Coordinates of C-alpha atoms in Angstrom, one line a residue:
M1 CA 111.1 101.0 133.2
N2 CA 112.5 102.3 136.6
R3 CA 110.3 105.3 137.2
D4 CA 106.7 105.7 138.4
K5 CA 105.9 109.3 137.4
W6 CA 105.2 110.4 133.9
D7 CA 103.9 113.5 132.2
V8 CA 101.8 111.5 129.7
L9 CA 100.5 107.9 129.5
I10 CA 99.4 107.0 126.0
V11 CA 97.4 103.8 125.3
G12 CA 97.3 102.3 121.8
T13 CA 99.9 102.6 119.0
G14 CA 97.7 103.8 116.2
I15 CA 98.7 106.6 113.9
L16 CA 97.0 109.3 116.0
E17 CA 98.6 108.1 119.3
C18 CA 102.1 107.7 117.7
I19 CA 102.1 111.2 116.2
V20 CA 101.1 112.7 119.5
A21 CA 103.8 110.7 121.3
A22 CA 106.4 112.0 118.8
G23 CA 105.3 115.6 119.2
L24 CA 105.3 115.5 123.0
S25 CA 108.6 113.6 123.4
C26 CA 110.5 116.0 121.2
R27 CA 109.4 118.9 123.4
G28 CA 110.9 117.3 126.5
F29 CA 107.8 115.6 128.1
S30 CA 108.2 112.2 129.6
V31 CA 106.0 109.8 127.7
L32 CA 105.1 106.2 128.5
H33 CA 103.4 104.5 125.5
I34 CA 101.8 101.1 126.0
D35 CA 99.6 98.8 123.8
P36 CA 97.7 95.7 124.8
A37 CA 98.6 94.1 121.5
S38 CA 102.0 92.5 120.6
S39 CA 102.5 94.7 117.5
Y40 CA 102.2 98.3 116.5
G41 CA 99.3 99.9 114.7
T42 CA 96.1 99.1 116.6
Y43 CA 93.4 99.8 114.0
W44 CA 96.1 100.7 111.4
N45 CA 97.8 97.4 111.8
T46 CA 99.2 95.3 108.9
I47 CA 98.9 91.6 109.5
K48 CA 100.1 88.4 107.9
L49 CA 97.2 86.8 106.1
D50 CA 97.5 83.5 107.9
N51 CA 96.9 85.3 111.3
L52 CA 94.2 87.4 109.8
N53 CA 92.4 84.4 108.5
K54 CA 92.3 82.8 112.0
W55 CA 90.6 85.9 113.3
L56 CA 88.2 86.2 110.4
T57 CA 87.1 82.5 110.6
S58 CA 86.7 82.4 114.4
N59 CA 85.1 84.3 117.3
R60 CA 88.3 85.2 119.0
D61 CA 90.1 88.5 119.0
L62 CA 92.9 89.1 116.5
D63 CA 95.4 89.3 119.3
D64 CA 95.1 89.0 123.1
H65 CA 93.8 92.3 124.4
M66 CA 94.0 93.9 120.9
F67 CA 90.4 95.2 121.1
D68 CA 88.5 95.5 124.3
T69 CA 85.5 96.3 122.1
S70 CA 86.1 95.8 118.5
P71 CA 85.0 98.3 115.8
F72 CA 84.8 95.4 113.3
S73 CA 81.7 93.2 112.7
N74 CA 80.3 90.7 110.2
K75 CA 83.8 89.3 109.5
F76 CA 84.3 86.4 107.1
G77 CA 87.1 84.6 105.4
W78 CA 87.3 82.0 102.6
V79 CA 90.3 80.0 101.2
N80 CA 89.9 78.6 97.7
S81 CA 91.0 75.0 98.2
S82 CA 91.2 74.4 94.5
H83 CA 94.6 76.2 94.6
S84 CA 96.9 73.4 95.7
N85 CA 99.3 75.7 97.5
S86 CA 96.8 78.2 98.8
N87 CA 97.6 77.6 102.5
D88 CA 101.3 78.0 101.9
L89 CA 100.6 81.3 100.1
L90 CA 98.9 82.8 103.1
N91 CA 102.2 83.5 104.8
K92 CA 103.4 85.6 101.8
F93 CA 100.7 88.3 102.0
C94 CA 100.4 91.3 104.4
I95 CA 97.0 92.8 104.7
D96 CA 96.1 96.3 106.1
L97 CA 93.2 96.3 108.5
L98 CA 92.3 99.8 107.1
P99 CA 94.3 100.4 103.8
K100 CA 95.3 104.0 103.3
M101 CA 97.1 106.2 100.8
I102 CA 98.3 109.8 101.2
F103 CA 98.6 112.9 99.1
S104 CA 102.1 113.5 97.9
R105 CA 101.9 117.1 99.3
S106 CA 99.9 116.8 102.6
P107 CA 100.2 117.5 106.3
L108 CA 101.6 114.0 106.9
V109 CA 104.4 114.4 104.4
D110 CA 105.2 117.8 106.0
I111 CA 105.4 116.2 109.4
L112 CA 107.6 113.3 108.2
L113 CA 110.0 115.8 106.6
S114 CA 110.0 118.0 109.7
C115 CA 110.9 115.1 111.9
K116 CA 113.4 113.7 109.3
I117 CA 112.1 110.2 109.6
T118 CA 111.5 109.5 106.0
H119 CA 114.4 107.0 106.0
Y120 CA 112.2 104.7 108.1
L121 CA 109.6 104.5 105.4
E122 CA 109.3 103.7 101.7
F123 CA 106.5 104.9 99.5
Q124 CA 105.2 103.8 96.0
G125 CA 103.3 106.1 93.7
V126 CA 99.8 105.1 92.8
N127 CA 100.3 104.7 89.1
Y128 CA 96.7 105.1 87.8
L129 CA 93.7 106.9 89.0
S130 CA 90.7 105.5 87.1
F131 CA 86.9 105.9 86.8
Y132 CA 84.2 103.5 85.7
N133 CA 80.5 104.1 85.4
I134 CA 78.1 101.2 85.3
D135 CA 75.8 102.0 82.4
D136 CA 72.1 102.2 83.0
D137 CA 71.7 99.2 80.6
F138 CA 73.7 97.0 83.0
K139 CA 72.2 98.2 86.4
D140 CA 70.3 94.9 86.6
M141 CA 73.7 93.2 87.2
F142 CA 73.5 94.5 90.7
T143 CA 70.0 93.2 91.4
T144 CA 68.7 89.7 91.6
K145 CA 67.8 89.6 88.0
K146 CA 69.7 87.2 85.7
L147 CA 70.9 88.4 82.3
S148 CA 70.3 85.4 80.0
R149 CA 68.8 84.4 76.7
D150 CA 67.6 81.2 75.1
E151 CA 69.8 79.7 72.3
V152 CA 69.5 76.6 70.1
S153 CA 72.6 74.4 69.8
E154 CA 73.8 72.8 66.6
E155 CA 72.1 69.6 67.7
G156 CA 68.8 71.5 67.9
S157 CA 68.4 71.4 71.7
L158 CA 67.3 74.5 73.6
H159 CA 69.5 75.9 76.3
T160 CA 70.0 79.1 78.3
K161 CA 73.2 81.1 77.9
Y162 CA 74.4 83.8 80.4
I163 CA 74.9 87.2 78.7
S164 CA 78.0 89.0 80.0
P165 CA 77.7 92.7 79.1
I166 CA 80.6 94.2 77.2
P167 CA 81.9 96.9 79.6
N168 CA 83.3 100.2 78.8
K169 CA 87.0 100.1 79.9
F170 CA 88.3 102.0 82.9
I171 CA 88.9 105.7 82.1
N172 CA 92.3 106.8 83.3
I173 CA 92.3 110.3 84.7
P174 CA 94.9 112.4 82.9
F175 CA 96.7 115.1 84.8
S176 CA 99.0 116.7 82.3
K177 CA 98.6 118.4 78.9
K178 CA 100.4 115.5 77.3
T179 CA 98.3 112.7 78.8
I180 CA 95.1 114.7 78.3
F181 CA 95.5 115.1 74.6
A182 CA 97.0 111.5 74.2
S183 CA 93.9 110.0 75.9
T184 CA 91.8 107.7 73.8
D185 CA 89.0 107.8 76.4
L186 CA 88.0 111.4 75.8
T187 CA 86.7 113.3 72.8
L188 CA 88.5 116.4 71.6
Y189 CA 85.8 118.6 73.2
E190 CA 86.2 116.8 76.5
K191 CA 90.0 117.1 76.4
R192 CA 89.8 120.9 75.9
S193 CA 87.3 121.4 78.7
L194 CA 89.3 119.3 81.1
M195 CA 92.5 121.1 80.2
K196 CA 90.8 124.4 80.7
L197 CA 89.5 123.3 84.1
F198 CA 92.9 122.2 85.4
K199 CA 94.6 125.3 84.1
G200 CA 91.9 127.5 85.6
M201 CA 92.0 125.8 89.0
S202 CA 95.8 126.2 89.1
H203 CA 95.4 129.9 88.4
L204 CA 92.7 130.2 91.0
L205 CA 94.9 128.5 93.7
D206 CA 97.9 130.6 92.8
S207 CA 96.0 133.9 92.9
S208 CA 94.4 133.0 96.2
A209 CA 97.8 132.4 97.7
G210 CA 99.0 135.7 96.3
K211 CA 96.1 137.6 97.7
Q212 CA 96.5 136.0 101.2
K213 CA 100.3 136.5 101.1
K214 CA 100.9 132.9 102.1
D215 CA 102.6 129.8 100.5
L216 CA 105.3 132.1 99.0
D217 CA 108.3 130.1 100.2
I218 CA 110.5 130.3 97.1
R219 CA 113.1 128.1 98.6
N220 CA 110.8 125.1 99.1
D221 CA 108.5 125.9 96.1
P222 CA 110.5 127.7 93.4
F223 CA 107.8 127.5 90.8
R224 CA 105.3 129.6 92.8
S225 CA 107.3 132.8 92.7
P226 CA 105.7 136.3 93.2
A227 CA 105.9 136.8 89.4
V228 CA 104.0 133.6 88.7
L229 CA 101.4 134.4 91.3
A230 CA 100.9 137.9 89.9
N231 CA 100.5 136.4 86.4
S232 CA 97.9 134.0 87.8
I233 CA 95.8 136.8 89.3
E234 CA 95.9 138.6 85.9
N235 CA 94.7 135.3 84.2
I236 CA 91.9 135.0 86.7
N237 CA 90.6 138.4 85.9
E238 CA 90.8 137.8 82.2
L239 CA 89.0 134.4 82.3
D240 CA 86.4 135.5 84.9
L241 CA 87.4 132.5 87.0
D242 CA 86.5 134.2 90.3
L243 CA 82.9 133.2 89.6
V244 CA 81.9 131.0 92.5
V245 CA 79.3 128.3 91.7
N246 CA 77.1 126.7 94.4
S247 CA 75.9 123.5 92.6
W248 CA 77.3 120.7 90.5
P249 CA 75.0 121.6 87.5
L250 CA 76.3 125.2 87.6
F251 CA 79.9 123.9 87.9
Q252 CA 79.3 121.7 84.8
K253 CA 77.9 124.6 82.9
K254 CA 80.7 127.0 83.9
W255 CA 83.5 124.6 82.8
K256 CA 81.5 123.2 79.9
L257 CA 81.9 119.6 81.0
T258 CA 80.1 116.6 79.6
N259 CA 78.4 114.1 82.0
K260 CA 81.4 111.8 81.8
T261 CA 84.0 114.4 82.6
L262 CA 81.8 115.8 85.4
D263 CA 81.7 112.3 87.0
M264 CA 85.5 112.0 86.6
V265 CA 86.1 115.3 88.3
R266 CA 83.5 114.8 91.0
F267 CA 84.1 111.1 92.0
C268 CA 87.8 110.7 91.2
I269 CA 89.4 114.1 91.7
A270 CA 87.2 116.0 94.2
L271 CA 86.2 112.6 95.7
N272 CA 82.7 114.0 96.5
F273 CA 80.0 111.3 96.8
D274 CA 77.3 113.5 98.3
T275 CA 73.9 113.4 96.5
E276 CA 73.3 117.1 97.3
T277 CA 73.6 119.1 94.1
N278 CA 74.4 122.2 96.1
I279 CA 78.0 122.5 97.0
N280 CA 80.3 124.6 99.2
W281 CA 82.7 126.1 96.6
Q282 CA 85.7 126.2 98.9
M283 CA 85.2 122.9 100.8
D284 CA 83.8 120.7 98.0
V285 CA 85.7 122.1 95.0
V286 CA 88.7 124.3 95.6
N287 CA 90.2 122.5 98.6
P288 CA 90.1 118.9 97.2
I289 CA 91.0 119.7 93.6
G290 CA 93.7 122.1 94.9
K291 CA 95.1 119.4 97.1
L292 CA 95.3 117.0 94.2
I293 CA 96.9 119.5 91.8
R294 CA 99.5 120.6 94.4
S295 CA 100.4 116.9 95.0
L296 CA 101.2 116.1 91.3
N297 CA 104.8 115.3 90.3
Q298 CA 106.1 115.5 93.9
H299 CA 108.9 113.4 95.4
G300 CA 109.8 111.8 92.1
C301 CA 106.3 110.4 91.5
S302 CA 105.4 111.6 88.0
G303 CA 101.8 112.0 87.0
T304 CA 100.3 110.8 90.3
P305 CA 99.0 112.7 93.3
F306 CA 99.0 109.7 95.7
L307 CA 101.6 107.8 97.7
F308 CA 101.1 104.3 99.1
P309 CA 103.2 103.1 102.1
C310 CA 105.1 100.0 101.0
Y311 CA 104.9 97.0 103.3
G312 CA 101.7 98.3 104.9
V313 CA 100.2 101.3 106.7
C314 CA 101.6 100.1 110.1
D315 CA 105.1 101.3 109.1
I316 CA 103.9 104.9 109.6
P317 CA 103.1 104.6 113.3
Q318 CA 106.3 102.5 113.8
A319 CA 108.3 105.4 112.2
F320 CA 106.8 107.9 114.7
S321 CA 107.4 105.5 117.5
R322 CA 111.1 105.2 116.7
F323 CA 111.3 109.0 116.6
A324 CA 109.6 109.3 119.9
A325 CA 111.8 106.6 121.5
V326 CA 115.0 108.5 120.3
N327 CA 113.6 111.5 122.1
G328 CA 113.1 109.6 125.4
A329 CA 109.6 108.0 125.1
V330 CA 109.4 104.5 126.6
Y331 CA 107.4 101.8 124.8
R332 CA 105.8 98.6 126.2
L333 CA 103.8 96.3 124.0
H334 CA 101.6 93.5 125.3
T335 CA 100.9 95.8 128.3
H336 CA 97.3 96.5 129.4
I337 CA 95.6 98.6 132.1
E338 CA 94.1 96.8 135.1
N339 CA 92.9 99.8 137.1
I340 CA 92.7 103.6 136.9
K341 CA 91.9 106.0 139.7
K342 CA 92.2 109.8 140.2
Y343 CA 94.9 111.2 142.5
N344 CA 95.6 114.9 143.2
D345 CA 96.3 116.6 139.8
G346 CA 96.8 113.4 137.8
W347 CA 96.0 109.7 137.5
E348 CA 97.2 106.5 139.2
V349 CA 97.2 103.6 136.8
D350 CA 97.9 99.9 137.4
I351 CA 99.5 98.4 134.3
R352 CA 100.6 94.8 133.7
N353 CA 102.8 93.1 131.0
Y354 CA 102.4 89.4 130.2
E355 CA 105.8 88.8 131.7
M356 CA 104.9 90.5 135.1
E357 CA 103.7 88.4 138.0
E358 CA 101.7 91.4 139.3
A359 CA 100.7 94.9 138.1
I360 CA 102.8 97.9 138.8
T361 CA 101.5 101.4 139.6
I362 CA 102.5 104.5 137.7
K363 CA 101.3 108.1 138.0
S364 CA 100.6 110.4 135.0
K365 CA 99.4 114.0 134.6
L366 CA 97.6 113.2 131.3
L367 CA 96.0 110.1 129.8
I368 CA 95.5 109.7 126.1
G369 CA 93.8 106.8 124.3
S370 CA 90.8 105.3 122.6
P371 CA 87.6 105.0 124.6
R372 CA 87.8 101.3 123.8
L373 CA 91.2 101.0 125.5
L374 CA 90.2 103.2 128.4
S375 CA 86.9 101.5 129.0
Q376 CA 87.5 101.4 132.8
I377 CA 86.8 105.2 133.0
Y378 CA 85.0 106.1 129.8
D379 CA 81.3 106.6 130.5
G380 CA 80.3 108.9 127.6
P381 CA 78.0 108.1 124.7
K382 CA 78.9 106.5 121.4
Q383 CA 78.2 108.3 118.1
E384 CA 74.5 108.0 117.3
N385 CA 74.8 108.0 113.6
I386 CA 77.5 105.4 113.1
R387 CA 79.0 105.5 109.7
R388 CA 79.8 102.1 108.3
I389 CA 82.3 100.9 105.7
F390 CA 82.1 97.5 104.1
R391 CA 85.6 96.4 103.3
M392 CA 86.5 93.3 101.3
F393 CA 89.9 92.2 100.2
V394 CA 90.5 89.6 97.5
I395 CA 93.8 87.8 96.8
T396 CA 93.9 86.9 93.1
C397 CA 96.3 85.4 90.6
K398 CA 95.1 87.8 87.9
P399 CA 94.6 91.6 88.0
L400 CA 91.0 92.9 88.2
I401 CA 92.0 96.3 86.6
I402 CA 94.1 95.7 83.5
Q403 CA 96.4 98.5 82.3
E404 CA 99.6 98.5 80.3
E405 CA 101.6 95.3 80.7
T406 CA 104.6 97.2 82.3
F407 CA 102.4 98.4 85.1
Q408 CA 100.6 95.2 86.1
E409 CA 102.6 94.9 89.3
D410 CA 102.0 98.5 90.4
I411 CA 99.3 100.1 92.5
L412 CA 96.0 101.3 90.9
F413 CA 93.1 103.2 92.3
A414 CA 89.6 103.3 90.8
S415 CA 86.2 104.8 91.6
I416 CA 83.2 102.9 90.3
K417 CA 79.9 104.7 90.2
I418 CA 77.0 102.2 90.5
N419 CA 73.9 104.4 90.8
Q420 CA 72.4 107.3 92.6
T421 CA 70.9 106.2 95.9
K422 CA 67.2 106.0 95.9
N423 CA 66.8 106.1 99.7
P424 CA 66.0 109.7 100.9
T425 CA 67.6 109.0 104.2
D426 CA 71.0 108.3 102.6
N427 CA 73.1 111.3 101.5
H428 CA 75.7 109.7 99.2
V429 CA 76.0 108.4 95.7
E430 CA 76.7 104.7 95.5
V431 CA 80.4 104.5 94.7
V432 CA 82.7 101.6 95.2
N433 CA 86.5 102.3 95.6
I434 CA 89.0 99.8 94.5
M435 CA 92.7 99.8 95.3
Q436 CA 94.7 97.1 93.4
C437 CA 98.1 96.3 94.9
G438 CA 100.7 94.3 92.9
S439 CA 104.1 93.1 94.1
S440 CA 105.6 96.7 94.0
S441 CA 103.5 97.4 97.2
G442 CA 105.7 95.0 99.1
C443 CA 102.6 93.2 100.4
C444 CA 102.3 90.3 98.0
P445 CA 104.5 88.1 95.8
K446 CA 105.0 88.7 92.1
G447 CA 102.2 87.4 90.0
S448 CA 99.6 87.9 92.8
Y449 CA 97.3 90.8 93.6
I450 CA 95.5 92.3 96.6
I451 CA 92.2 93.8 95.6
N452 CA 90.9 96.1 98.3
I453 CA 87.3 97.0 97.8
C454 CA 85.5 99.5 100.0
K455 CA 82.1 101.2 100.1
I456 CA 80.2 103.5 102.4
M457 CA 77.1 101.5 103.4
S458 CA 73.7 103.1 103.4
K459 CA 71.7 103.1 106.6
T460 CA 69.4 100.3 105.4
E461 CA 71.9 98.0 103.7
S462 CA 72.9 94.7 105.2
A463 CA 76.2 93.0 105.0
E464 CA 74.7 90.2 102.9
E465 CA 73.4 92.7 100.3
V466 CA 76.8 94.4 99.9
T467 CA 78.6 91.0 99.8
M468 CA 76.4 89.9 96.9
Q469 CA 76.9 93.3 95.2
F470 CA 80.7 92.9 95.5
E471 CA 80.5 89.3 94.2
R472 CA 78.6 90.5 91.1
L473 CA 81.2 93.2 90.6
L474 CA 84.1 90.7 90.8
R475 CA 82.3 88.4 88.3
Y476 CA 81.5 91.3 86.0
F477 CA 85.1 92.5 85.7
F478 CA 86.9 89.2 85.8
N479 CA 84.7 87.7 83.2
N480 CA 85.3 90.5 80.8
S481 CA 88.8 91.7 81.5
N482 CA 90.3 88.2 81.7
K483 CA 88.0 86.5 79.3
V484 CA 87.1 84.0 82.0
Q485 CA 83.6 82.6 81.5
D486 CA 81.6 81.1 84.5
N487 CA 84.8 80.1 86.4
Y488 CA 86.1 83.5 87.6
I489 CA 86.4 81.9 91.0
D490 CA 89.5 80.1 89.7
C491 CA 91.2 83.6 89.7
I492 CA 90.6 83.9 93.5
I493 CA 93.0 82.5 96.1
Y494 CA 91.4 84.1 99.1
K495 CA 88.7 86.6 100.0
G496 CA 87.7 88.1 103.3
G497 CA 86.1 91.1 104.8
Y498 CA 84.2 92.9 107.5
I499 CA 82.3 96.0 108.4
Y500 CA 84.1 98.8 110.1
N501 CA 81.9 100.8 112.4
R502 CA 83.1 104.3 113.3
E503 CA 81.5 104.8 116.7
F504 CA 83.7 107.6 118.1
Q505 CA 83.8 110.4 115.5
D506 CA 85.7 113.2 117.2
P507 CA 88.4 113.4 119.9
I508 CA 87.0 114.1 123.4
F509 CA 88.8 116.5 125.8
T510 CA 88.1 116.5 129.5
S511 CA 89.1 119.0 132.1
D512 CA 90.6 116.4 134.5
G513 CA 93.4 115.3 132.2
I514 CA 92.0 112.7 129.8
I515 CA 92.0 112.9 126.0
Y516 CA 90.0 110.2 124.2
T517 CA 91.1 109.7 120.6
A518 CA 88.7 109.3 117.6
D519 CA 88.2 106.2 115.5
P520 CA 89.9 106.1 112.1
F521 CA 88.4 108.8 109.9
I522 CA 85.5 108.4 107.5
D523 CA 83.7 111.0 105.5
L524 CA 81.8 111.3 102.3
S525 CA 84.9 110.9 100.2
S526 CA 87.3 108.1 99.7
F527 CA 87.8 105.9 102.7
F528 CA 91.4 105.3 101.5
I529 CA 92.6 108.9 102.2
L530 CA 94.5 109.4 105.4
D531 CA 94.3 113.2 105.8
G532 CA 91.4 113.3 108.3
D533 CA 93.3 111.2 110.9
I534 CA 96.4 113.5 110.7
Q535 CA 94.2 116.6 111.4
N536 CA 92.7 114.8 114.5
A537 CA 96.3 113.9 115.7
M538 CA 97.4 117.6 115.4
T539 CA 94.3 118.7 117.3
I540 CA 95.0 116.2 120.1
L541 CA 98.6 117.3 120.3
Q542 CA 97.7 121.0 120.5
H543 CA 95.2 120.3 123.4
A544 CA 97.8 118.1 125.2
L545 CA 100.4 120.9 125.0
N546 CA 97.9 123.5 126.3
Y547 CA 97.0 121.2 129.2
L548 CA 100.6 120.4 130.2
Q549 CA 101.7 124.0 129.8
L550 CA 99.1 126.5 130.9
D551 CA 101.1 129.4 129.4
N552 CA 101.7 127.6 126.1
K553 CA 101.6 130.0 123.1
E554 CA 102.9 127.6 120.5
I555 CA 100.5 127.1 117.5
L556 CA 101.3 123.8 115.9
T557 CA 101.5 123.4 112.1
P558 CA 102.7 120.3 110.2
I559 CA 105.8 122.2 109.1
T560 CA 106.8 123.2 112.7
F561 CA 105.8 119.8 114.1
K562 CA 109.3 119.4 115.5
K563 CA 109.9 122.5 117.6
E564 CA 113.5 123.2 116.6
E565 CA 112.4 123.1 113.0
L566 CA 110.8 126.5 113.3
I567 CA 114.1 128.0 114.4
E568 CA 116.0 126.2 111.7
T569 CA 113.5 127.4 109.0
L570 CA 113.6 131.0 110.2
S571 CA 117.4 130.9 110.2
I572 CA 117.5 129.7 106.6
K573 CA 115.0 132.4 105.5
E574 CA 117.0 135.1 107.3
Q575 CA 120.2 133.9 105.5
C576 CA 118.4 134.0 102.1
N577 CA 117.0 137.5 102.8
D578 CA 120.5 138.7 103.8
M579 CA 121.9 137.3 100.5
I580 CA 119.2 138.9 98.4
F581 CA 119.7 142.3 100.1
Q582 CA 123.4 142.0 99.5
K583 CA 122.9 141.4 95.8
F584 CA 120.6 144.5 95.6
R585 CA 123.3 146.6 97.3
E586 CA 125.9 145.3 94.8
V587 CA 123.7 146.2 91.9
F588 CA 122.8 149.7 93.1
E589 CA 126.4 150.5 94.1

């Protein structure tokens, strides 16, 4: 690094920061990108389990300078010593600090295709999307009550036997006509109503696109032709599907759904855990269901809307870092800031690498980074209403969610509804999300499983209460799915967890050349979805361009993330139009 003046200094190599670095570097700005840690990812890091265990079982930081102020609390880790080779196994597992999956058709996928960096990444389709509802009869399982009964043995002695409730199996969400009518989990009435819902929502999406004259790129989406869209508008008029509903009860009545299919749609497809019965038709129904429908059968992933990044989420920021480096960005890991001060129209920053005897001073027009990593100058408030996620991961030798034998090594996602929250101060239904990763994820060896369990905590819940709830959940499913009685702990190799506290909800933009990035995204939908972080990254990039170029008129979109991509796309469309006009001339002549 032989220069001391930069357009932008970015601190932290999380997904947000790396996307911004990629967007700025490909537009010709000089970018210096540093990270106090010795690896990429920051809060989106993927870490070997033996290193993660050292952090979970001690008071030290995960890495020197990794977090100035950590967003993680109440951490714990436990190795099952009954497994003779458990310590050796720890080196074979890679754990995401914040596990994520993406929609197959989403802004992130558009950006990856625009930058042509998909060869740096490998994705695996999420094979099953499932739903489970803990019946009212078994709600006591999640309280301190013990389900038991007295029995008399053959010898005549009285003893107490634990009663393990027989669970309903996980209901797999079907997404095609074939899988809907082949499902053994649904009645014929439920199959018909679910099929009508999917078909109606597809027509609604297509007609909306036709009326707004957008998303008509036949080259990239040949099945959404003007003829198809016109037919969809006609179907909407015939079926009276333009009727907008403003509550879940009306939604259920409109589509003639049973309670079971409503829960499937609400908690697994729309991913809406809000207790409010009133809904925003566009935001709570059309957008999430439309995003899922558009993501089906994309990129060779049949029957699934989701993709999981193989080998861990940290490969995504690394891919953008490689792209940025190719375009001139300079990267320095294990480099931290010692001092920051204002100068003229920029910032003077003292940075130091662990190999340096003394700090060096660089100048930058714009600073971008988390308030935690720019703590020397951040004096703003933290978010008052901190949203908390309790995240537990369990390493097992048997699957928690059992599906067809051929899919046991794949990736499964499930939503488990426990109950409706009774606390009036909380505004979400108590739903636990589980992502089960087999060896196809690239994060664990064959025959082992990583069970990621996450839940949005209520304002009054403690870590101990949620830990006990998760323990009962594990016992409940292992005892029944694997026919293991009272020794389910033998299935577990390792378990650990922590609370993630989102203290900085939105990016913060200052007038003097600092952009503070937000913490990883959380809302009242699945914690596992990555889309909110990508939206924040695009917002930060747009503000950075506007600050660096006062006359900037470029409006960023995921498809035009790489600037020259816009020119290339327009050129291709012009060629297609010329070809079509030529064909018309030949016909009329």
